[in-house]
PDB file of C-alpha atoms in Angstrom:
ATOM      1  CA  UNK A   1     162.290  14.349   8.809  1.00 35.00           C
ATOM      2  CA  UNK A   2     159.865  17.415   9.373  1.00 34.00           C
ATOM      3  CA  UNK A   3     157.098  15.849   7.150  1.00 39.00           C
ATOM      4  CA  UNK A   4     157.412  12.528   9.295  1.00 46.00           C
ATOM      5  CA  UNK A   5     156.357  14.827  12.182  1.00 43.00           C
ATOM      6  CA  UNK A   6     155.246  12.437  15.204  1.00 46.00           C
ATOM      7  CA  UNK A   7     155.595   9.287  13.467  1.00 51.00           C
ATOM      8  CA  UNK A   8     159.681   9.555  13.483  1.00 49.00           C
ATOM      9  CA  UNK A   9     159.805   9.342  17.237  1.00 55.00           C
ATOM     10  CA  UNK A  10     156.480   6.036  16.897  1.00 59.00           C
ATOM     11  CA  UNK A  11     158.431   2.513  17.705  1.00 81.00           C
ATOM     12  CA  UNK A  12     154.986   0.494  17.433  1.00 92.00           C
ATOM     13  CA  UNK A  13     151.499   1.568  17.031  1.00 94.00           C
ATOM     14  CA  UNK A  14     148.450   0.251  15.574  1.00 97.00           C
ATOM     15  CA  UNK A  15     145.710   2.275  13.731  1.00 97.00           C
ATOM     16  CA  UNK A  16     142.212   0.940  13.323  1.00 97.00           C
ATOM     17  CA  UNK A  17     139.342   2.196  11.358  1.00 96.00           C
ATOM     18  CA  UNK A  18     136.377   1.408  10.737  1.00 96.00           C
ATOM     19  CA  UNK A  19     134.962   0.508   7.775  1.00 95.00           C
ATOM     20  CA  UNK A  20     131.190   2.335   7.488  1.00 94.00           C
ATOM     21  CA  UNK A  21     132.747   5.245   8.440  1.00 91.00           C
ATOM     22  CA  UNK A  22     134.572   5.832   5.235  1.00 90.00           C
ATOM     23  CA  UNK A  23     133.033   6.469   1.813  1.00 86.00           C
ATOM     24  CA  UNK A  24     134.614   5.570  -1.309  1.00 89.00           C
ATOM     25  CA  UNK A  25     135.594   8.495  -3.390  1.00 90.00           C
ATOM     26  CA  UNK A  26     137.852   8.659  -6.529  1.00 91.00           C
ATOM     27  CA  UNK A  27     140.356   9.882  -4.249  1.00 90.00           C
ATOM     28  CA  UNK A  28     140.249   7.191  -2.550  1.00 92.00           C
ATOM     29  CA  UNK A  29     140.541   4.434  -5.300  1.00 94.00           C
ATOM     30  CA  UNK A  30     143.522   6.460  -6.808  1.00 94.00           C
ATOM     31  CA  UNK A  31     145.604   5.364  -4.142  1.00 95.00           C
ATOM     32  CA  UNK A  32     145.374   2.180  -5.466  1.00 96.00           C
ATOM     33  CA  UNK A  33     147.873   0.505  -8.145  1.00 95.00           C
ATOM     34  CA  UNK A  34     146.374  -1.266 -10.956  1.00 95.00           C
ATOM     35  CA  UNK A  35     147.048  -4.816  -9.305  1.00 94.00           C
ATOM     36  CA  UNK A  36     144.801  -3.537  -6.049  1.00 96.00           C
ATOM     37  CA  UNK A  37     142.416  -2.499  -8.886  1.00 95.00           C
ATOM     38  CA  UNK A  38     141.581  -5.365  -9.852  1.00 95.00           C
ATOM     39  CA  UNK A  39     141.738  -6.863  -6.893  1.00 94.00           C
ATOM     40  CA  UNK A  40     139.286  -5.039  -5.224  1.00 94.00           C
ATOM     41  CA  UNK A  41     136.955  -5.485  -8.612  1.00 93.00           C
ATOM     42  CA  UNK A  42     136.856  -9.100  -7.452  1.00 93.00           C
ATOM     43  CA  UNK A  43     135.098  -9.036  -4.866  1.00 90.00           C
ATOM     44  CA  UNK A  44     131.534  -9.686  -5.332  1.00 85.00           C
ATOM     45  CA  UNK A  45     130.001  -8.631  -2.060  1.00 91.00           C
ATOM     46  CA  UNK A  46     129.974  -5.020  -2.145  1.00 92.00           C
ATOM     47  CA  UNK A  47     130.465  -4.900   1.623  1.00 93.00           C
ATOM     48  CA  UNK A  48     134.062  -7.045   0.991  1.00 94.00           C
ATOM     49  CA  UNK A  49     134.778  -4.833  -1.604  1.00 95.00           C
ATOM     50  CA  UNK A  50     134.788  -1.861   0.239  1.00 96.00           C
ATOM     51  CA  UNK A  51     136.341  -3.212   3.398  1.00 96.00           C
ATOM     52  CA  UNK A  52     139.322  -4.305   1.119  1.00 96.00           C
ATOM     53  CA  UNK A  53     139.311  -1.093  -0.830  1.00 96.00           C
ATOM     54  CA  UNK A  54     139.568   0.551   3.283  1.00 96.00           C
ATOM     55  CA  UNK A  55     142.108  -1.748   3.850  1.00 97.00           C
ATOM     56  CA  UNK A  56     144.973  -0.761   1.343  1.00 97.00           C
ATOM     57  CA  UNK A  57     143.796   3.118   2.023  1.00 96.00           C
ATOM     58  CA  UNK A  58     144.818   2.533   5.649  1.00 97.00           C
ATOM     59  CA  UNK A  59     148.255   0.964   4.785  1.00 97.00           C
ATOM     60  CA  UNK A  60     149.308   2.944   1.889  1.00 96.00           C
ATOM     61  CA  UNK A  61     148.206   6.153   3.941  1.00 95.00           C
ATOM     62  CA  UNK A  62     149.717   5.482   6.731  1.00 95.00           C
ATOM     63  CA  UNK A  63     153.048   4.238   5.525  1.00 94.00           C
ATOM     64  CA  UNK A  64     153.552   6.806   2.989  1.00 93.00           C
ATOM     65  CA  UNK A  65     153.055   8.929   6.432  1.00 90.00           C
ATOM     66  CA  UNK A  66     155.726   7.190   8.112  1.00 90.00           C
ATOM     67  CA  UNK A  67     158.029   7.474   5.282  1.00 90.00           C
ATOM     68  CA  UNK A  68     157.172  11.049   3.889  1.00 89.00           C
ATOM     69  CA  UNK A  69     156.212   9.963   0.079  1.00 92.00           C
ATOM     70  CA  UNK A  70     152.420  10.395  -1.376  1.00 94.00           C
ATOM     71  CA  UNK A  71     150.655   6.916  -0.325  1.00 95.00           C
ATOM     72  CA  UNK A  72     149.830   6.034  -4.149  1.00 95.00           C
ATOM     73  CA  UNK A  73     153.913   5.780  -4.843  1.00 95.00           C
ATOM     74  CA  UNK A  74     154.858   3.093  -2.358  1.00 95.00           C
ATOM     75  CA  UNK A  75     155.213  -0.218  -3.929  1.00 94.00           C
ATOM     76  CA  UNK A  76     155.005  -3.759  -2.032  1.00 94.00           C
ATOM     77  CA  UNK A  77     156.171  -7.490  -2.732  1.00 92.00           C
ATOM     78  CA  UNK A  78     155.702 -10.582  -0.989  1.00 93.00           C
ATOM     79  CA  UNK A  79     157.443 -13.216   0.615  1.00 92.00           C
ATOM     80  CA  UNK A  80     156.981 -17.008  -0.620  1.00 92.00           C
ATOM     81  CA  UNK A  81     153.793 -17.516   1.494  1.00 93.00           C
ATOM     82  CA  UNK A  82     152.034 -14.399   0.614  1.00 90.00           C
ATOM     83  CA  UNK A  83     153.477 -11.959   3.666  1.00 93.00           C
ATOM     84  CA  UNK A  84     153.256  -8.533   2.157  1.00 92.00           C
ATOM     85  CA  UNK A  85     155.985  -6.306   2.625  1.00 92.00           C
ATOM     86  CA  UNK A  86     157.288  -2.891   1.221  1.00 93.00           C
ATOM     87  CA  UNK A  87     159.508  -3.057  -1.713  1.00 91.00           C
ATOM     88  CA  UNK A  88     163.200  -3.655  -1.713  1.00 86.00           C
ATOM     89  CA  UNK A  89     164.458   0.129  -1.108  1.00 81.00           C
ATOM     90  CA  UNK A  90     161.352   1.273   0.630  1.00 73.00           C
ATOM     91  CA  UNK A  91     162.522  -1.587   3.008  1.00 58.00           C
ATOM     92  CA  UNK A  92     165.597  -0.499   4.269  1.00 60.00           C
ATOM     93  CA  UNK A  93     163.599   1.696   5.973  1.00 69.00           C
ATOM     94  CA  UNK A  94     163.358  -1.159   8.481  1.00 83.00           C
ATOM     95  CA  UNK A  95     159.484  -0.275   8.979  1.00 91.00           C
ATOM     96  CA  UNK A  96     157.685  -4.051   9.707  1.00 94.00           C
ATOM     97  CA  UNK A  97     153.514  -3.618   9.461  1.00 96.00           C
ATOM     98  CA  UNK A  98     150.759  -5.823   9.320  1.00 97.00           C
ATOM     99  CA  UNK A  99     147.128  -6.071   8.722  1.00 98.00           C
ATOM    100  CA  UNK A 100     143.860  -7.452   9.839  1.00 98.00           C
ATOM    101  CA  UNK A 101     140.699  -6.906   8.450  1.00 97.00           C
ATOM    102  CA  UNK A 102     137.080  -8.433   9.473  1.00 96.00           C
ATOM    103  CA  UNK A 103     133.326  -7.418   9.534  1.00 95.00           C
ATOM    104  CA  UNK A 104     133.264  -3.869  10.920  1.00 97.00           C
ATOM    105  CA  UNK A 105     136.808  -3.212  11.663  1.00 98.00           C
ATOM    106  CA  UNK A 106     140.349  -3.102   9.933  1.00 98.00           C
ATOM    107  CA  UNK A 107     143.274  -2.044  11.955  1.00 98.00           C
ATOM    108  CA  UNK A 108     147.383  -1.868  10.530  1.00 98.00           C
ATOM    109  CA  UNK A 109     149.847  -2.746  13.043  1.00 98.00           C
ATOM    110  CA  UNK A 110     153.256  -0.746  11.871  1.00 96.00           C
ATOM    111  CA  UNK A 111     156.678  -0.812  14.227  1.00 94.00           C
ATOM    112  CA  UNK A 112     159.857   0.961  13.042  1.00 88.00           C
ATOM    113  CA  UNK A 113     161.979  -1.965  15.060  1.00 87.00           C
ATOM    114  CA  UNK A 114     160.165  -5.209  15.555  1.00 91.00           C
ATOM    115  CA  UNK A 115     158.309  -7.559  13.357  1.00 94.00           C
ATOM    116  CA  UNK A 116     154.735  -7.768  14.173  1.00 97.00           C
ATOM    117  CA  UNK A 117     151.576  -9.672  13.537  1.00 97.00           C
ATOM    118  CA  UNK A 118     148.186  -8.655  14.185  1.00 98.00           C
ATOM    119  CA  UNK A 119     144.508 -10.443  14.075  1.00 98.00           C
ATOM    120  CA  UNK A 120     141.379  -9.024  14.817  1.00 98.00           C
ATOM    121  CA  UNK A 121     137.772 -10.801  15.088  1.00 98.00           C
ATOM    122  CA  UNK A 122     134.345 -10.142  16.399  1.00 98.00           C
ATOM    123  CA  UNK A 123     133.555 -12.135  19.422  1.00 97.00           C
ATOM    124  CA  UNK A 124     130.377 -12.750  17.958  1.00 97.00           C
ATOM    125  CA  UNK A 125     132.341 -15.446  15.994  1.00 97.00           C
ATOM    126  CA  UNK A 126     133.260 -17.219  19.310  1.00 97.00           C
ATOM    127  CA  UNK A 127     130.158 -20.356  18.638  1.00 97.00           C
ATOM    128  CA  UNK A 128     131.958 -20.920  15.338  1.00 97.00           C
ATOM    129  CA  UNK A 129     135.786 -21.214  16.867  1.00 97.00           C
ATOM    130  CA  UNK A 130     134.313 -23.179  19.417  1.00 97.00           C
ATOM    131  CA  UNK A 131     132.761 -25.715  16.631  1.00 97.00           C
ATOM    132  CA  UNK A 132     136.528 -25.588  14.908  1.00 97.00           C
ATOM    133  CA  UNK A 133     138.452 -25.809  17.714  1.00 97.00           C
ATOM    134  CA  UNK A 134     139.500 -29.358  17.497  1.00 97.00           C
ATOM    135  CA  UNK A 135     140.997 -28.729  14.571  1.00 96.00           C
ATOM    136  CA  UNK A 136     143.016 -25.547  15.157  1.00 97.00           C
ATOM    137  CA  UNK A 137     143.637 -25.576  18.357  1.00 98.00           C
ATOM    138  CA  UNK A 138     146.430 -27.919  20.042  1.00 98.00           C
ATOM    139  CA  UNK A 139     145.775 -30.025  22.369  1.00 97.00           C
ATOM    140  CA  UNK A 140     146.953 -27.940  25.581  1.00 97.00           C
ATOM    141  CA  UNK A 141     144.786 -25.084  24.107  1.00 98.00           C
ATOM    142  CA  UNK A 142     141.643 -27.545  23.976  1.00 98.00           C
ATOM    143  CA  UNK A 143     142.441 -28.757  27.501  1.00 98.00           C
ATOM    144  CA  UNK A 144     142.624 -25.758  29.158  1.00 97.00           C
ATOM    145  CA  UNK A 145     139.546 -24.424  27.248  1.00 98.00           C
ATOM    146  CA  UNK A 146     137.578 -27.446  28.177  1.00 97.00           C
ATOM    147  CA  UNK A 147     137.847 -26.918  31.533  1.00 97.00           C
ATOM    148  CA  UNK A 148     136.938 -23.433  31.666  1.00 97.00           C
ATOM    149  CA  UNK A 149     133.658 -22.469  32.917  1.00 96.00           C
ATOM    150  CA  UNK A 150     131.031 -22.208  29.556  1.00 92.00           C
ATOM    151  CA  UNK A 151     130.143 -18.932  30.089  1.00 91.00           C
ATOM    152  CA  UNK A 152     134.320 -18.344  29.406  1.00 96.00           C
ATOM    153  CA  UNK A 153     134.854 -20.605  26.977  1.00 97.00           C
ATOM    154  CA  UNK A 154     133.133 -18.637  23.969  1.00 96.00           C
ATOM    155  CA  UNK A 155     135.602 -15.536  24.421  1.00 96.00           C
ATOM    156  CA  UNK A 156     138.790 -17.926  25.096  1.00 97.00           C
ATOM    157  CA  UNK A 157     138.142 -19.337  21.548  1.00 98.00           C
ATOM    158  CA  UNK A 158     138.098 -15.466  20.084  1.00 98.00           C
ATOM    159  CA  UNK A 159     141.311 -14.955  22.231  1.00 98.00           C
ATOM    160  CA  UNK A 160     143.273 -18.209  21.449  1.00 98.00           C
ATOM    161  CA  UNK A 161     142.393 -18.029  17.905  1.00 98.00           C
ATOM    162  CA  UNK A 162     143.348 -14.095  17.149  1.00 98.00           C
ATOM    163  CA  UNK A 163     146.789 -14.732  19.083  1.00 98.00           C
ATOM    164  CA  UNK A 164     147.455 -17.834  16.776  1.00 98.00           C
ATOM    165  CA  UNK A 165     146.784 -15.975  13.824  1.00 98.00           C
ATOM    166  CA  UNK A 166     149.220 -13.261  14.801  1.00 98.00           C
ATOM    167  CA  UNK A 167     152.148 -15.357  15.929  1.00 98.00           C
ATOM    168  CA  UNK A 168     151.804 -16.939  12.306  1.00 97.00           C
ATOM    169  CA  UNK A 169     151.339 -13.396  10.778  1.00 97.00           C
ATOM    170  CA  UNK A 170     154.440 -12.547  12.831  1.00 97.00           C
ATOM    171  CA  UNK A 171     156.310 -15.067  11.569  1.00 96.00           C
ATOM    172  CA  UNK A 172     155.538 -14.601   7.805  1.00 95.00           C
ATOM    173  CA  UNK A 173     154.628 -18.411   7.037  1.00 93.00           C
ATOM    174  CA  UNK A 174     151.118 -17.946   7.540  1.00 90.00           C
ATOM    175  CA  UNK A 175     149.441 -21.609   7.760  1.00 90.00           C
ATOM    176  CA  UNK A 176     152.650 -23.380   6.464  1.00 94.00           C
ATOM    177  CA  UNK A 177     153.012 -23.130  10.653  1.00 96.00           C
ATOM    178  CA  UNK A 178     150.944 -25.751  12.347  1.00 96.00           C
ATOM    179  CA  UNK A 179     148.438 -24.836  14.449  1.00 97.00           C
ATOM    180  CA  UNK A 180     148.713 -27.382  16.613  1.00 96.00           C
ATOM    181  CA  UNK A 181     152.361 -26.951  16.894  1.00 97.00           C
ATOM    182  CA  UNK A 182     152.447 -24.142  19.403  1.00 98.00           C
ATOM    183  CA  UNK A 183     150.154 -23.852  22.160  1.00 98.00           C
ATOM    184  CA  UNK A 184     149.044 -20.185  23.791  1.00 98.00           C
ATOM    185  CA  UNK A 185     148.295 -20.620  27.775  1.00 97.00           C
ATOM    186  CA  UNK A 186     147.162 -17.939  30.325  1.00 96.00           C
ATOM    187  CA  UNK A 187     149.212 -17.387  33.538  1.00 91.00           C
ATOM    188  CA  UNK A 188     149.085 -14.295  36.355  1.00 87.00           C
ATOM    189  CA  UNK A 189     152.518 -13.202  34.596  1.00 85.00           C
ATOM    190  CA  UNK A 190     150.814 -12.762  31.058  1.00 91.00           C
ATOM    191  CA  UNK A 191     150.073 -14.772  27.927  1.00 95.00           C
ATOM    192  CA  UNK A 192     152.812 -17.398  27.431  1.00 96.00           C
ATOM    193  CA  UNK A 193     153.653 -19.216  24.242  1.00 98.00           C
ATOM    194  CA  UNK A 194     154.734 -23.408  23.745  1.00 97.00           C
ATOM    195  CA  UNK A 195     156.455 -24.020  20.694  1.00 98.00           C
ATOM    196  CA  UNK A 196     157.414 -27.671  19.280  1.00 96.00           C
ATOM    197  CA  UNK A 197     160.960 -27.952  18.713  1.00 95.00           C
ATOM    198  CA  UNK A 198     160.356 -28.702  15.211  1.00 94.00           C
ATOM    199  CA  UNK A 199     159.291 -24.937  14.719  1.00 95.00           C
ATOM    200  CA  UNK A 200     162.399 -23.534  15.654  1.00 93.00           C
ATOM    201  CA  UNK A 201     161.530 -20.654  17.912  1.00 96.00           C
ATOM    202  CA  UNK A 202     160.806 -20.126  21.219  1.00 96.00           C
ATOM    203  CA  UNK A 203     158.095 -18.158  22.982  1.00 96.00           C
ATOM    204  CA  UNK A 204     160.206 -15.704  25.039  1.00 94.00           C
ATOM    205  CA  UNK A 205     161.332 -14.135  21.667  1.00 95.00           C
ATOM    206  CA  UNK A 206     157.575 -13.139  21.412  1.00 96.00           C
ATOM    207  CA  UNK A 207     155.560 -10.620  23.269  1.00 95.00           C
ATOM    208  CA  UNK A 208     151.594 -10.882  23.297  1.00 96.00           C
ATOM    209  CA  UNK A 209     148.815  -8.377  23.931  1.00 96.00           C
ATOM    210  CA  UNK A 210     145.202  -8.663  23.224  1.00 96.00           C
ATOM    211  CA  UNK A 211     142.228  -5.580  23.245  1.00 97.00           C
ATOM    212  CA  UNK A 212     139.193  -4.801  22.716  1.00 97.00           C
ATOM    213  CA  UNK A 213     137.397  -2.117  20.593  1.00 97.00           C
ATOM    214  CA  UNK A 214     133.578  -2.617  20.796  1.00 96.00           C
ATOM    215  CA  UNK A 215     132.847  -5.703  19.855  1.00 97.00           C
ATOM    216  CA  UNK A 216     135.743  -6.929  18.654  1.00 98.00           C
ATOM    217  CA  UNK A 217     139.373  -8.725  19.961  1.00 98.00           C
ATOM    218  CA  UNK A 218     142.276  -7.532  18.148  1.00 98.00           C
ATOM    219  CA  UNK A 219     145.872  -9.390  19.233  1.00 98.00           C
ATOM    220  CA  UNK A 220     149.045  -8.521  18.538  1.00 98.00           C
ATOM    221  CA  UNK A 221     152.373 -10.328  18.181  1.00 97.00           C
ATOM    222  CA  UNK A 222     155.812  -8.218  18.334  1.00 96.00           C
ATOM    223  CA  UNK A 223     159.016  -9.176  18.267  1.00 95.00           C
ATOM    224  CA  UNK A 224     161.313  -8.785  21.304  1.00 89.00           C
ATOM    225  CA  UNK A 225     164.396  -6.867  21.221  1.00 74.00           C
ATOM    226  CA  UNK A 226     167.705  -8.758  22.105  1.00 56.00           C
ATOM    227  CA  UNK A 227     167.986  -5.798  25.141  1.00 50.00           C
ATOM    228  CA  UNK A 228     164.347  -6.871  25.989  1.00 50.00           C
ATOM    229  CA  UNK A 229     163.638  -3.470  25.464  1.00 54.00           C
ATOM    230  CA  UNK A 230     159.533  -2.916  27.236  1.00 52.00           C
ATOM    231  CA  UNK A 231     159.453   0.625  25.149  1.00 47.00           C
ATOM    232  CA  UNK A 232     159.585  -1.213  21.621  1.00 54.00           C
ATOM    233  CA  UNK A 233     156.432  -4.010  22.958  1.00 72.00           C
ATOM    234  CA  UNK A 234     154.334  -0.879  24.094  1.00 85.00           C
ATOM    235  CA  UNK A 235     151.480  -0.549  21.307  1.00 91.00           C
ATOM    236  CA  UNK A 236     150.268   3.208  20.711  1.00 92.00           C
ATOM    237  CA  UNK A 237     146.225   3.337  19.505  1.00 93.00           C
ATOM    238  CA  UNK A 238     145.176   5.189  17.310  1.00 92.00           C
ATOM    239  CA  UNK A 239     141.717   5.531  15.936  1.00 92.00           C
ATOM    240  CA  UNK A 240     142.730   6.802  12.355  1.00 90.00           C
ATOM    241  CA  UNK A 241     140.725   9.901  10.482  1.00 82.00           C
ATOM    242  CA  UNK A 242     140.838   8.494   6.849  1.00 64.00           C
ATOM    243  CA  UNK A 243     138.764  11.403   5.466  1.00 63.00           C
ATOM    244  CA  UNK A 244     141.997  13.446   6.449  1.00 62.00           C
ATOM    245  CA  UNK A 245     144.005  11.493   3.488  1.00 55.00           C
ATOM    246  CA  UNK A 246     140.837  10.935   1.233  1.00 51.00           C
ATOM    247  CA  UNK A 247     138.379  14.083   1.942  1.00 46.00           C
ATOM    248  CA  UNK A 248     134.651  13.170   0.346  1.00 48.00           C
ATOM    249  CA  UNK A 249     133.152  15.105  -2.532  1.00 43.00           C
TER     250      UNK A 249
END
C-alpha cells in the first residue's frame, strides 16, 4: 500500500505527456518487452517511432505505479478486437486504462472503478474530419454540424470525432461499432449520447468530457457507476514527469 502512495486513494485520472519532451535512453527502451521491441522497430518514421516508444513508457510507468511492481514486469493481453488490457492476475486488480496517442501529445486515461476510453487529436485536423464526415459521422451528427455557423463547424468535427473514438475505445470493439450507429449531440445539460437499439447500450450508462491542452482536444468516455456516483466521472490531470521513471544519461 505505502509504495502506491497517492495513487491508492486516485478513482480516475488521466496523465498526458508530451512527446519532444522526452529523450530516448536505454532506460527507457528496457521497459519494453521483446514484442514492444519489435514493434516499435517498425515504425519507419522516426518521429512515430518515438511517439510509440513514449507511449508504452507512459503506460507501463504509470501502471506499475498504481500497482507497486517495476513497470518492465507487467504483462498485457488483448481482447478479440485488439483492446489492450493487463494480464489475467494483474487484472483482478480491477484497474481499466486507456490510451491515445497523436502528433505532439500522448495521454493514458487509468480509473481503479470504471471502464474508460480516451481520444485525443489536434484541432488542426478539423479540415480533414470535415472532408470525412459523411462517412463517420451519423446523420444527426452531420445535421446538427451543418447548421452550425462555419467558423464552428471545424472544431465540432475535432469534438464529435474524439468523443466517437472514445465511446468505441470504451466499449472495447473498436470499429466493429458503427459509427453511424450512435449519434453525440450538444445540450445546456452536457454532451448526450443516441444509441441504435441494435448496439445494445444506452447513453445514460456513459459519462462524457472533452479538454483542451494547447492545441489539442482530448475526450474521455467513463463508465457510470450503478449509484451514479459524480466522484468516480471526475478526471484528475496530470501532466506526467517521465524523466522521473527514465532519468537521461
Amino acid at each position: 500500500q505505502r509504495s502506491r502512495g497517492c495513487f491508492s486513494r486516485m478513482t480516475t485520472r488521466l496523465w498526458w505527456v508530451r512527446p519532444e519532451s522526452f529523450q530516448a535512453t536505454p532506460t527507457a527502451l528496457a521497459l519494453l518487452d521483446s514484442e514492444e521491441r519489435q514493434q516499435h522497430q517498425r515504425y519507419i518514421p522516426p518521429a512515430k517511432q518515438h511517439e510509440y516508444l513514449v507511449t508504452r513508457v507512459l503506460v507501463r510507468s504509470v501502471l506499475g505505479k498504481i500497482l507497486g511492481m517495476p513497470p518492465a514486469t507487467l504483462h498485457f493481453v488483448q481482447n478479440k478486437w485488439g483492446r489492450p488490457a493487463l494480464a489475467p492476475g494483474l487484472a483482478a486488480t480491477n484497474i481499466h486504462f486507456n490510451v491515445s496517442h497523436t502528433d505532439g501529445l500522448v495521454v493514458c486515461l487509468v480509473s481503479t472503478k470504471h471502464e474508460v476510453g480516451v481520444d485525443t487529436e489536434r484541432l488542426s485536423r478539423a479540415p480533414t474530419l470535415l472532408r470525412l464526415a459523411p462517412n463517420v459521422f451519423a446523420s444527426d451528427e452531420l445535421a446538427a454540424l451543418s447548421a452550425l455557423p462555419e467558423k464552428e463547424q471545424a472544431q465540432r468535427a475535432v469534438h464529435l470525432w474524439t468523443l466517437k473514438e472514445s465511446y468505441i475505445k470504451a466499449r472495447g470493439m473498436g470499429l466493429a461499432i458503427p459509427l453511424d450507429g450512435f449519434a453525440f449531440g450538444f445540450e445546456q445539460e452536457g454532451i448526450r449520447l443516441k444509441i441504435s437499439p441494435d448496439l445494445k447500450d444506452e447513453g445514460a450508462n456513459w459519462a462524457f468530457q472533452s479538454h483542451t491542452i494547447g492545441h489539442h482536444l482530448i475526450s474521455t468516455t467513463i463508465a457510470r457507476s450503478a449509484q451514479n456516483e459524480s466522484s468516480g466521472t471526475t478526471i484528475h490531470f496530470a501532466e506526467f514527469d517521465i524523466s522521473a521513471f527514465c532519468p537521461r544519461r
